Amino acid sequence: MIEQTFVAIKPDGVKRKLIGKIISRFEDLDFTLKHAKLMNVSRELAKEHYVEHKDKAFFSDLVAFITSGEIFAMVWEGENAIEITRKIIGSTNCIKADAGTIRGDFGNELQKNIIHASDSLESAKREIKLFFE
Ligand code: CMP
């Protein structure tokens, strides 16, 4: 099934100039970039985006991190884009992420984990709307 998914290169990935390398991985999969923008995330948008984590102990750190610098927000389209994107970004914790995945190859931490991608069709629809409408 052709799907669209929301992907964001986080402030650590932007600062480390990883945008080009990360885009290549999606293009290698023959995915199509539908929307993209470099942007600052307001505290309001960060809280809404991460609402499912609002009761977690790390919530305030999460909001502080995602608002700490520019992110590169994108919408990618392709066959089974949501599941494949989750696979190529790797486990949330970069320390556990497999080599060959984006987090496994570029990250060293749990919170500063380079990239975010929608985890389901519902999240993708919600996040695309939140960042691009
Ligand atoms: P992301 O895929 O953007 O979704 C939620 C984010 O919360 C996750 O990536 C990590 O950056 C962060 N995160 C998840 N678990 C923890 C944790 N235990 N401590 C700190 N940050 C976390």
mmCIF file of N, CA and C and ligand atoms in Angstrom:
data_model
loop_
_atom_site.group_PDB
_atom_site.id
_atom_site.type_symbol
_atom_site.label_atom_id
_atom_site.label_comp_id
_atom_site.label_asym_id
_atom_site.label_seq_id
_atom_site.Cartn_x
_atom_site.Cartn_y
_atom_site.Cartn_z
ATOM 1 N N MET A 1 0.839 -1.197 0.000
ATOM 2 C CA MET A 1 0.000 0.000 0.000
ATOM 3 C C MET A 1 0.884 1.260 0.000
ATOM 4 N N ILE A 2 0.520 2.224 -0.837
ATOM 5 C CA ILE A 2 1.258 3.497 -0.867
ATOM 6 C C ILE A 2 0.840 4.308 0.363
ATOM 7 N N GLU A 3 1.821 4.699 1.163
ATOM 8 C CA GLU A 3 1.553 5.463 2.395
ATOM 9 C C GLU A 3 2.411 6.721 2.426
ATOM 10 N N GLN A 4 1.964 7.660 3.264
ATOM 11 C CA GLN A 4 2.792 8.829 3.574
ATOM 12 C C GLN A 4 3.155 8.760 5.044
ATOM 13 N N THR A 5 4.402 9.148 5.356
ATOM 14 C CA THR A 5 4.832 9.164 6.753
ATOM 15 C C THR A 5 5.544 10.484 7.069
ATOM 16 N N PHE A 6 5.433 10.868 8.343
ATOM 17 C CA PHE A 6 6.098 12.096 8.800
ATOM 18 C C PHE A 6 7.457 11.724 9.384
ATOM 19 N N VAL A 7 8.483 12.453 8.939
ATOM 20 C CA VAL A 7 9.849 12.215 9.424
ATOM 21 C C VAL A 7 10.452 13.562 9.807
ATOM 22 N N ALA A 8 11.138 13.628 10.935
ATOM 23 C CA ALA A 8 11.813 14.883 11.309
ATOM 24 C C ALA A 8 13.242 14.586 11.723
ATOM 25 N N ILE A 9 14.183 15.298 11.105
ATOM 26 C CA ILE A 9 15.575 15.242 11.561
ATOM 27 C C ILE A 9 15.657 16.222 12.729
ATOM 28 N N LYS A 10 16.048 15.717 13.883
ATOM 29 C CA LYS A 10 16.011 16.500 15.121
ATOM 30 C C LYS A 10 17.193 17.494 15.171
ATOM 31 N N PRO A 11 17.170 18.412 16.162
ATOM 32 C CA PRO A 11 18.221 19.438 16.218
ATOM 33 C C PRO A 11 19.646 18.875 16.198
ATOM 34 N N ASP A 12 19.875 17.718 16.789
ATOM 35 C CA ASP A 12 21.242 17.149 16.773
ATOM 36 C C ASP A 12 21.641 16.756 15.353
ATOM 37 N N GLY A 13 20.707 16.168 14.598
ATOM 38 C CA GLY A 13 20.992 15.752 13.216
ATOM 39 C C GLY A 13 21.212 16.948 12.301
ATOM 40 N N VAL A 14 20.415 18.019 12.512
ATOM 41 C CA VAL A 14 20.584 19.221 11.687
ATOM 42 C C VAL A 14 21.936 19.860 11.992
ATOM 43 N N LYS A 15 22.250 20.001 13.298
ATOM 44 C CA LYS A 15 23.529 20.639 13.675
ATOM 45 C C LYS A 15 24.721 19.861 13.134
ATOM 46 N N ARG A 16 24.585 18.552 13.067
ATOM 47 C CA ARG A 16 25.701 17.726 12.580
ATOM 48 C C ARG A 16 25.729 17.574 11.057
ATOM 49 N N LYS A 17 24.839 18.334 10.380
ATOM 50 C CA LYS A 17 24.821 18.366 8.904
ATOM 51 C C LYS A 17 24.575 16.984 8.290
ATOM 52 N N LEU A 18 23.572 16.299 8.864
ATOM 53 C CA LEU A 18 23.256 14.949 8.376
ATOM 54 C C LEU A 18 22.065 14.927 7.415
ATOM 55 N N ILE A 19 21.507 16.109 7.096
ATOM 56 C CA ILE A 19 20.285 16.128 6.269
ATOM 57 C C ILE A 19 20.499 15.395 4.936
ATOM 58 N N GLY A 20 21.565 15.716 4.244
ATOM 59 C CA GLY A 20 21.810 15.114 2.927
ATOM 60 C C GLY A 20 21.951 13.599 2.995
ATOM 61 N N LYS A 21 22.733 13.143 3.966
ATOM 62 C CA LYS A 21 22.948 11.684 4.085
ATOM 63 C C LYS A 21 21.640 10.959 4.397
ATOM 64 N N ILE A 22 20.816 11.588 5.239
ATOM 65 C CA ILE A 22 19.547 10.940 5.617
ATOM 66 C C ILE A 22 18.572 10.934 4.437
ATOM 67 N N ILE A 23 18.485 12.040 3.715
ATOM 68 C CA ILE A 23 17.601 12.080 2.533
ATOM 69 C C ILE A 23 17.992 10.991 1.532
ATOM 70 N N SER A 24 19.280 10.769 1.359
ATOM 71 C CA SER A 24 19.733 9.734 0.408
ATOM 72 C C SER A 24 19.177 8.356 0.748
ATOM 73 N N ARG A 25 19.083 8.075 2.036
ATOM 74 C CA ARG A 25 18.599 6.734 2.420
ATOM 75 C C ARG A 25 17.149 6.521 1.984
ATOM 76 N N PHE A 26 16.350 7.611 2.051
ATOM 77 C CA PHE A 26 14.949 7.502 1.625
ATOM 78 C C PHE A 26 14.869 7.427 0.100
ATOM 79 N N GLU A 27 15.704 8.207 -0.578
ATOM 80 C CA GLU A 27 15.683 8.170 -2.045
ATOM 81 C C GLU A 27 16.184 6.818 -2.564
ATOM 82 N N ASP A 28 17.131 6.218 -1.840
ATOM 83 C CA ASP A 28 17.611 4.881 -2.246
ATOM 84 C C ASP A 28 16.477 3.858 -2.221
ATOM 85 N N LEU A 29 15.468 4.107 -1.382
ATOM 86 C CA LEU A 29 14.326 3.198 -1.298
ATOM 87 C C LEU A 29 13.241 3.537 -2.316
ATOM 88 N N ASP A 30 13.537 4.523 -3.163
ATOM 89 C CA ASP A 30 12.581 4.980 -4.175
ATOM 90 C C ASP A 30 11.364 5.666 -3.550
ATOM 91 N N PHE A 31 11.514 6.188 -2.327
ATOM 92 C CA PHE A 31 10.447 6.979 -1.725
ATOM 93 C C PHE A 31 10.484 8.384 -2.345
ATOM 94 N N THR A 32 9.337 9.048 -2.299
ATOM 95 C CA THR A 32 9.217 10.395 -2.883
ATOM 96 C C THR A 32 9.029 11.423 -1.776
ATOM 97 N N LEU A 33 9.843 12.478 -1.849
ATOM 98 C CA LEU A 33 9.719 13.565 -0.874
ATOM 99 C C LEU A 33 8.550 14.445 -1.291
ATOM 100 N N LYS A 34 7.521 14.531 -0.447
ATOM 101 C CA LYS A 34 6.316 15.299 -0.785
ATOM 102 C C LYS A 34 6.352 16.710 -0.200
ATOM 103 N N HIS A 35 6.903 16.848 1.002
ATOM 104 C CA HIS A 35 7.023 18.160 1.649
ATOM 105 C C HIS A 35 8.295 18.151 2.486
ATOM 106 N N ALA A 36 8.900 19.341 2.638
ATOM 107 C CA ALA A 36 10.077 19.447 3.512
ATOM 108 C C ALA A 36 10.258 20.887 3.947
ATOM 109 N N LYS A 37 10.652 21.099 5.179
ATOM 110 C CA LYS A 37 10.971 22.460 5.635
ATOM 111 C C LYS A 37 11.864 22.421 6.867
ATOM 112 N N LEU A 38 12.777 23.414 6.879
ATOM 113 C CA LEU A 38 13.606 23.642 8.055
ATOM 114 C C LEU A 38 12.797 24.563 8.948
ATOM 115 N N MET A 39 12.643 24.218 10.203
ATOM 116 C CA MET A 39 11.759 25.033 11.058
ATOM 117 C C MET A 39 12.145 24.951 12.521
ATOM 118 N N ASN A 40 11.710 25.948 13.260
ATOM 119 C CA ASN A 40 11.814 25.898 14.711
ATOM 120 C C ASN A 40 10.485 25.385 15.253
ATOM 121 N N VAL A 41 10.538 24.553 16.273
ATOM 122 C CA VAL A 41 9.332 23.992 16.878
ATOM 123 C C VAL A 41 9.001 24.808 18.128
ATOM 124 N N SER A 42 7.771 25.314 18.194
ATOM 125 C CA SER A 42 7.363 26.059 19.400
ATOM 126 C C SER A 42 7.123 25.061 20.540
ATOM 127 N N ARG A 43 7.097 25.562 21.749
ATOM 128 C CA ARG A 43 6.820 24.677 22.892
ATOM 129 C C ARG A 43 5.420 24.065 22.763
ATOM 130 N N GLU A 44 4.476 24.851 22.238
ATOM 131 C CA GLU A 44 3.098 24.360 22.078
ATOM 132 C C GLU A 44 3.056 23.194 21.089
ATOM 133 N N LEU A 45 3.745 23.373 19.943
ATOM 134 C CA LEU A 45 3.759 22.306 18.938
ATOM 135 C C LEU A 45 4.486 21.070 19.488
ATOM 136 N N ALA A 46 5.577 21.272 20.213
ATOM 137 C CA ALA A 46 6.334 20.145 20.778
ATOM 138 C C ALA A 46 5.455 19.338 21.744
ATOM 139 N N LYS A 47 4.713 20.047 22.580
ATOM 140 C CA LYS A 47 3.861 19.357 23.563
ATOM 141 C C LYS A 47 2.746 18.585 22.874
ATOM 142 N N GLU A 48 2.199 19.158 21.814
ATOM 143 C CA GLU A 48 1.132 18.488 21.071
ATOM 144 C C GLU A 48 1.689 17.261 20.334
ATOM 145 N N HIS A 49 2.847 17.442 19.712
ATOM 146 C CA HIS A 49 3.465 16.340 18.961
ATOM 147 C C HIS A 49 3.752 15.149 19.880
ATOM 148 N N TYR A 50 4.276 15.440 21.072
ATOM 149 C CA TYR A 50 4.666 14.369 21.995
ATOM 150 C C TYR A 50 3.620 14.107 23.078
ATOM 151 N N VAL A 51 2.337 14.423 22.780
ATOM 152 C CA VAL A 51 1.296 14.335 23.809
ATOM 153 C C VAL A 51 1.214 12.934 24.458
ATOM 154 N N GLU A 52 1.516 11.888 23.688
ATOM 155 C CA GLU A 52 1.419 10.531 24.247
ATOM 156 C C GLU A 52 2.451 10.297 25.367
ATOM 157 N N HIS A 53 3.475 11.155 25.429
ATOM 158 C CA HIS A 53 4.507 10.998 26.470
ATOM 159 C C HIS A 53 4.337 12.004 27.611
ATOM 160 N N LYS A 54 3.189 12.700 27.642
ATOM 161 C CA LYS A 54 3.068 13.838 28.577
ATOM 162 C C LYS A 54 3.210 13.453 30.050
ATOM 163 N N ASP A 55 2.934 12.206 30.389
ATOM 164 C CA ASP A 55 3.056 11.809 31.797
ATOM 165 C C ASP A 55 4.402 11.151 32.118
ATOM 166 N N LYS A 56 5.274 11.038 31.133
ATOM 167 C CA LYS A 56 6.579 10.386 31.362
ATOM 168 C C LYS A 56 7.543 11.351 32.052
ATOM 169 N N ALA A 57 8.472 10.789 32.794
ATOM 170 C CA ALA A 57 9.441 11.599 33.545
ATOM 171 C C ALA A 57 10.315 12.440 32.615
ATOM 172 N N PHE A 58 10.553 11.941 31.396
ATOM 173 C CA PHE A 58 11.462 12.647 30.479
ATOM 174 C C PHE A 58 10.745 13.665 29.591
ATOM 175 N N PHE A 59 9.437 13.908 29.840
ATOM 176 C CA PHE A 59 8.666 14.770 28.936
ATOM 177 C C PHE A 59 9.255 16.183 28.818
ATOM 178 N N SER A 60 9.598 16.798 29.938
ATOM 179 C CA SER A 60 10.100 18.184 29.855
ATOM 180 C C SER A 60 11.446 18.239 29.129
ATOM 181 N N ASP A 61 12.289 17.220 29.321
ATOM 182 C CA ASP A 61 13.571 17.157 28.595
ATOM 183 C C ASP A 61 13.331 16.994 27.089
ATOM 184 N N LEU A 62 12.322 16.200 26.775
ATOM 185 C CA LEU A 62 11.981 15.933 25.374
ATOM 186 C C LEU A 62 11.550 17.228 24.681
ATOM 187 N N VAL A 63 10.682 17.993 25.351
ATOM 188 C CA VAL A 63 10.207 19.270 24.798
ATOM 189 C C VAL A 63 11.391 20.243 24.679
ATOM 190 N N ALA A 64 12.241 20.284 25.706
ATOM 191 C CA ALA A 64 13.398 21.193 25.682
ATOM 192 C C ALA A 64 14.321 20.837 24.516
ATOM 193 N N PHE A 65 14.529 19.559 24.281
ATOM 194 C CA PHE A 65 15.451 19.144 23.219
ATOM 195 C C PHE A 65 14.905 19.473 21.826
ATOM 196 N N ILE A 66 13.644 19.155 21.586
ATOM 197 C CA ILE A 66 13.106 19.341 20.228
ATOM 198 C C ILE A 66 12.927 20.830 19.891
ATOM 199 N N THR A 67 12.885 21.673 20.934
ATOM 200 C CA THR A 67 12.772 23.125 20.704
ATOM 201 C C THR A 67 14.137 23.825 20.781
ATOM 202 N N SER A 68 15.218 23.050 20.910
ATOM 203 C CA SER A 68 16.543 23.642 21.162
ATOM 204 C C SER A 68 17.250 24.143 19.893
ATOM 205 N N GLY A 69 16.700 23.830 18.734
ATOM 206 C CA GLY A 69 17.322 24.249 17.469
ATOM 207 C C GLY A 69 16.418 23.834 16.327
ATOM 208 N N GLU A 70 16.827 24.167 15.102
ATOM 209 C CA GLU A 70 15.982 23.845 13.958
ATOM 210 C C GLU A 70 15.867 22.332 13.745
ATOM 211 N N ILE A 71 14.678 21.937 13.267
ATOM 212 C CA ILE A 71 14.491 20.554 12.810
ATOM 213 C C ILE A 71 14.255 20.599 11.302
ATOM 214 N N PHE A 72 14.413 19.452 10.636
ATOM 215 C CA PHE A 72 14.090 19.369 9.209
ATOM 216 C C PHE A 72 12.926 18.404 9.086
ATOM 217 N N ALA A 73 11.731 18.983 8.878
ATOM 218 C CA ALA A 73 10.500 18.188 8.834
ATOM 219 C C ALA A 73 10.207 17.761 7.405
ATOM 220 N N MET A 74 9.773 16.510 7.242
ATOM 221 C CA MET A 74 9.539 15.980 5.883
ATOM 222 C C MET A 74 8.310 15.070 5.857
ATOM 223 N N VAL A 75 7.726 14.951 4.679
ATOM 224 C CA VAL A 75 6.734 13.903 4.437
ATOM 225 C C VAL A 75 7.263 13.058 3.286
ATOM 226 N N TRP A 76 7.402 11.767 3.535
ATOM 227 C CA TRP A 76 7.868 10.832 2.507
ATOM 228 C C TRP A 76 6.731 9.913 2.108
ATOM 229 N N GLU A 77 6.674 9.592 0.821
ATOM 230 C CA GLU A 77 5.621 8.720 0.299
ATOM 231 C C GLU A 77 6.250 7.518 -0.391
ATOM 232 N N GLY A 78 5.649 6.367 -0.178
ATOM 233 C CA GLY A 78 6.136 5.173 -0.869
ATOM 234 C C GLY A 78 5.387 3.940 -0.413
ATOM 235 N N GLU A 79 5.706 2.838 -1.059
ATOM 236 C CA GLU A 79 5.096 1.550 -0.735
ATOM 237 C C GLU A 79 5.485 1.166 0.705
ATOM 238 N N ASN A 80 4.505 0.929 1.554
ATOM 239 C CA ASN A 80 4.735 0.549 2.961
ATOM 240 C C ASN A 80 5.695 1.510 3.682
ATOM 241 N N ALA A 81 5.554 2.795 3.367
ATOM 242 C CA ALA A 81 6.513 3.801 3.860
ATOM 243 C C ALA A 81 6.607 3.847 5.395
ATOM 244 N N ILE A 82 5.501 3.646 6.085
ATOM 245 C CA ILE A 82 5.534 3.803 7.550
ATOM 246 C C ILE A 82 6.399 2.710 8.190
ATOM 247 N N GLU A 83 6.117 1.457 7.848
ATOM 248 C CA GLU A 83 6.860 0.340 8.459
ATOM 249 C C GLU A 83 8.322 0.340 8.009
ATOM 250 N N ILE A 84 8.558 0.596 6.742
ATOM 251 C CA ILE A 84 9.944 0.574 6.240
ATOM 252 C C ILE A 84 10.752 1.704 6.872
ATOM 253 N N THR A 85 10.130 2.872 7.022
ATOM 254 C CA THR A 85 10.851 3.994 7.639
ATOM 255 C C THR A 85 11.228 3.661 9.081
ATOM 256 N N ARG A 86 10.309 3.062 9.832
ATOM 257 C CA ARG A 86 10.641 2.684 11.215
ATOM 258 C C ARG A 86 11.820 1.715 11.225
ATOM 259 N N LYS A 87 11.849 0.829 10.229
ATOM 260 C CA LYS A 87 12.938 -0.153 10.168
ATOM 261 C C LYS A 87 14.276 0.534 9.862
ATOM 262 N N ILE A 88 14.277 1.475 8.936
ATOM 263 C CA ILE A 88 15.574 2.084 8.561
ATOM 264 C C ILE A 88 16.059 3.129 9.557
ATOM 265 N N ILE A 89 15.157 3.658 10.397
ATOM 266 C CA ILE A 89 15.663 4.605 11.406
ATOM 267 C C ILE A 89 16.264 3.845 12.596
ATOM 268 N N GLY A 90 15.782 2.648 12.886
ATOM 269 C CA GLY A 90 16.351 1.829 13.965
ATOM 270 C C GLY A 90 15.699 2.065 15.316
ATOM 271 N N SER A 91 16.153 1.315 16.322
ATOM 272 C CA SER A 91 15.568 1.391 17.666
ATOM 273 C C SER A 91 15.699 2.786 18.250
ATOM 274 N N THR A 92 14.743 3.146 19.100
ATOM 275 C CA THR A 92 14.720 4.487 19.731
ATOM 276 C C THR A 92 16.059 4.805 20.382
ATOM 277 N N ASN A 93 16.571 3.834 21.114
ATOM 278 C CA ASN A 93 17.850 4.033 21.807
ATOM 279 C C ASN A 93 19.003 3.730 20.840
ATOM 280 N N CYS A 94 19.751 4.765 20.488
ATOM 281 C CA CYS A 94 20.830 4.587 19.487
ATOM 282 C C CYS A 94 21.823 3.500 19.909
ATOM 283 N N ILE A 95 22.001 3.327 21.207
ATOM 284 C CA ILE A 95 22.962 2.324 21.697
ATOM 285 C C ILE A 95 22.515 0.915 21.282
ATOM 286 N N LYS A 96 21.186 0.737 21.175
ATOM 287 C CA LYS A 96 20.652 -0.584 20.817
ATOM 288 C C LYS A 96 20.325 -0.697 19.327
ATOM 289 N N ALA A 97 20.401 0.433 18.616
ATOM 290 C CA ALA A 97 20.019 0.416 17.196
ATOM 291 C C ALA A 97 21.058 -0.355 16.380
ATOM 292 N N ASP A 98 20.567 -1.155 15.450
ATOM 293 C CA ASP A 98 21.475 -1.969 14.618
ATOM 294 C C ASP A 98 22.333 -1.093 13.709
ATOM 295 N N ALA A 99 23.539 -1.563 13.456
ATOM 296 C CA ALA A 99 24.398 -0.934 12.451
ATOM 297 C C ALA A 99 23.650 -1.001 11.116
ATOM 298 N N GLY A 100 23.781 0.051 10.336
ATOM 299 C CA GLY A 100 23.059 0.097 9.051
ATOM 300 C C GLY A 100 21.793 0.914 9.142
ATOM 301 N N THR A 101 21.283 1.106 10.371
ATOM 302 C CA THR A 101 20.122 1.992 10.541
ATOM 303 C C THR A 101 20.642 3.412 10.784
ATOM 304 N N ILE A 102 19.761 4.389 10.614
ATOM 305 C CA ILE A 102 20.192 5.796 10.769
ATOM 306 C C ILE A 102 20.657 6.048 12.208
ATOM 307 N N ARG A 103 19.871 5.606 13.195
ATOM 308 C CA ARG A 103 20.291 5.823 14.588
ATOM 309 C C ARG A 103 21.527 5.004 14.939
ATOM 310 N N GLY A 104 21.600 3.799 14.409
ATOM 311 C CA GLY A 104 22.759 2.949 14.692
ATOM 312 C C GLY A 104 24.038 3.501 14.094
ATOM 313 N N ASP A 105 23.914 4.150 12.954
ATOM 314 C CA ASP A 105 25.113 4.660 12.269
ATOM 315 C C ASP A 105 25.531 6.048 12.736
ATOM 316 N N PHE A 106 24.561 6.872 13.183
ATOM 317 C CA PHE A 106 24.902 8.271 13.484
ATOM 318 C C PHE A 106 24.716 8.688 14.934
ATOM 319 N N GLY A 107 24.006 7.891 15.749
ATOM 320 C CA GLY A 107 23.684 8.334 17.102
ATOM 321 C C GLY A 107 24.396 7.548 18.187
ATOM 322 N N ASN A 108 24.494 8.205 19.380
ATOM 323 C CA ASN A 108 25.152 7.552 20.532
ATOM 324 C C ASN A 108 24.299 7.563 21.786
ATOM 325 N N GLU A 109 23.073 8.092 21.696
ATOM 326 C CA GLU A 109 22.289 8.329 22.915
ATOM 327 C C GLU A 109 20.841 7.899 22.742
ATOM 328 N N LEU A 110 20.098 7.956 23.873
ATOM 329 C CA LEU A 110 18.673 7.633 23.842
ATOM 330 C C LEU A 110 17.851 8.854 23.430
ATOM 331 N N GLN A 111 18.085 9.979 24.103
ATOM 332 C CA GLN A 111 17.236 11.132 23.802
ATOM 333 C C GLN A 111 17.653 11.849 22.523
ATOM 334 N N LYS A 112 18.951 12.114 22.380
ATOM 335 C CA LYS A 112 19.429 12.764 21.152
ATOM 336 C C LYS A 112 19.602 11.676 20.104
ATOM 337 N N ASN A 113 18.461 11.294 19.518
ATOM 338 C CA ASN A 113 18.508 10.118 18.636
ATOM 339 C C ASN A 113 18.284 10.467 17.165
ATOM 340 N N ILE A 114 18.681 11.698 16.779
ATOM 341 C CA ILE A 114 18.834 12.109 15.375
ATOM 342 C C ILE A 114 17.536 12.330 14.601
ATOM 343 N N ILE A 115 16.576 11.416 14.759
ATOM 344 C CA ILE A 115 15.445 11.407 13.815
ATOM 345 C C ILE A 115 14.182 10.905 14.502
ATOM 346 N N HIS A 116 13.049 11.384 14.026
ATOM 347 C CA HIS A 116 11.749 10.884 14.479
ATOM 348 C C HIS A 116 10.979 10.415 13.255
ATOM 349 N N ALA A 117 10.192 9.354 13.398
ATOM 350 C CA ALA A 117 9.291 8.953 12.314
ATOM 351 C C ALA A 117 7.992 8.413 12.910
ATOM 352 N N SER A 118 6.908 8.620 12.221
ATOM 353 C CA SER A 118 5.594 8.158 12.689
ATOM 354 C C SER A 118 5.605 6.651 12.893
ATOM 355 N N ASP A 119 4.904 6.205 13.955
ATOM 356 C CA ASP A 119 4.917 4.767 14.264
ATOM 357 C C ASP A 119 3.673 4.019 13.794
ATOM 358 N N SER A 120 2.697 4.713 13.209
ATOM 359 C CA SER A 120 1.475 4.048 12.726
ATOM 360 C C SER A 120 0.795 4.972 11.719
ATOM 361 N N LEU A 121 -0.223 4.430 11.038
ATOM 362 C CA LEU A 121 -0.985 5.221 10.067
ATOM 363 C C LEU A 121 -1.667 6.401 10.766
ATOM 364 N N GLU A 122 -2.210 6.124 11.947
ATOM 365 C CA GLU A 122 -2.910 7.188 12.696
ATOM 366 C C GLU A 122 -1.924 8.297 13.074
ATOM 367 N N SER A 123 -0.734 7.903 13.597
ATOM 368 C CA SER A 123 0.270 8.907 13.971
ATOM 369 C C SER A 123 0.715 9.693 12.747
ATOM 370 N N ALA A 124 0.898 9.005 11.627
ATOM 371 C CA ALA A 124 1.359 9.688 10.411
ATOM 372 C C ALA A 124 0.353 10.765 10.007
ATOM 373 N N LYS A 125 -0.929 10.415 10.008
ATOM 374 C CA LYS A 125 -1.965 11.391 9.620
ATOM 375 C C LYS A 125 -1.961 12.566 10.581
ATOM 376 N N ARG A 126 -1.875 12.274 11.868
ATOM 377 C CA ARG A 126 -1.910 13.323 12.894
ATOM 378 C C ARG A 126 -0.682 14.235 12.778
ATOM 379 N N GLU A 127 0.494 13.635 12.612
ATOM 380 C CA GLU A 127 1.737 14.414 12.595
ATOM 381 C C GLU A 127 1.886 15.233 11.306
ATOM 382 N N ILE A 128 1.461 14.670 10.171
ATOM 383 C CA ILE A 128 1.530 15.423 8.911
ATOM 384 C C ILE A 128 0.637 16.665 9.025
ATOM 385 N N LYS A 129 -0.545 16.478 9.603
ATOM 386 C CA LYS A 129 -1.480 17.593 9.781
ATOM 387 C C LYS A 129 -0.880 18.655 10.706
ATOM 388 N N LEU A 130 -0.281 18.183 11.787
ATOM 389 C CA LEU A 130 0.287 19.084 12.803
ATOM 390 C C LEU A 130 1.422 19.942 12.227
ATOM 391 N N PHE A 131 2.256 19.355 11.407
ATOM 392 C CA PHE A 131 3.455 20.073 10.933
ATOM 393 C C PHE A 131 3.277 20.727 9.557
ATOM 394 N N PHE A 132 2.327 20.248 8.759
ATOM 395 C CA PHE A 132 2.244 20.778 7.382
ATOM 396 C C PHE A 132 0.906 21.384 6.990
ATOM 397 N N GLU A 133 -0.070 21.407 7.908
ATOM 398 C CA GLU A 133 -1.346 22.033 7.495
ATOM 399 C C GLU A 133 -1.622 23.282 8.300
HETATM 400 P P1 CMP B 1 11.041 9.725 19.220
HETATM 401 O O1 CMP B 1 10.979 8.639 18.225
HETATM 402 O O2 CMP B 1 11.052 11.130 18.738
HETATM 403 O O3 CMP B 1 9.803 9.549 20.222
HETATM 404 C C1 CMP B 1 9.829 9.947 21.555
HETATM 405 C C2 CMP B 1 11.194 10.369 21.997
HETATM 406 O O4 CMP B 1 11.382 10.378 23.385
HETATM 407 C C3 CMP B 1 12.220 9.370 21.504
HETATM 408 O O5 CMP B 1 12.355 9.498 20.127
HETATM 409 C C4 CMP B 1 13.427 9.738 22.333
HETATM 410 O O6 CMP B 1 14.102 10.870 21.799
HETATM 411 C C5 CMP B 1 12.767 10.155 23.645
HETATM 412 N N1 CMP B 1 12.824 9.120 24.689
HETATM 413 C C6 CMP B 1 12.230 7.916 24.683
HETATM 414 N N2 CMP B 1 12.474 7.259 25.848
HETATM 415 C C7 CMP B 1 13.230 8.105 26.600
HETATM 416 C C8 CMP B 1 13.807 8.012 27.909
HETATM 417 N N3 CMP B 1 13.629 6.920 28.676
HETATM 418 N N4 CMP B 1 14.534 9.056 28.350
HETATM 419 C C9 CMP B 1 14.698 10.153 27.579
HETATM 420 N N5 CMP B 1 14.167 10.292 26.337
HETATM 421 C C10 CMP B 1 13.452 9.283 25.852
#
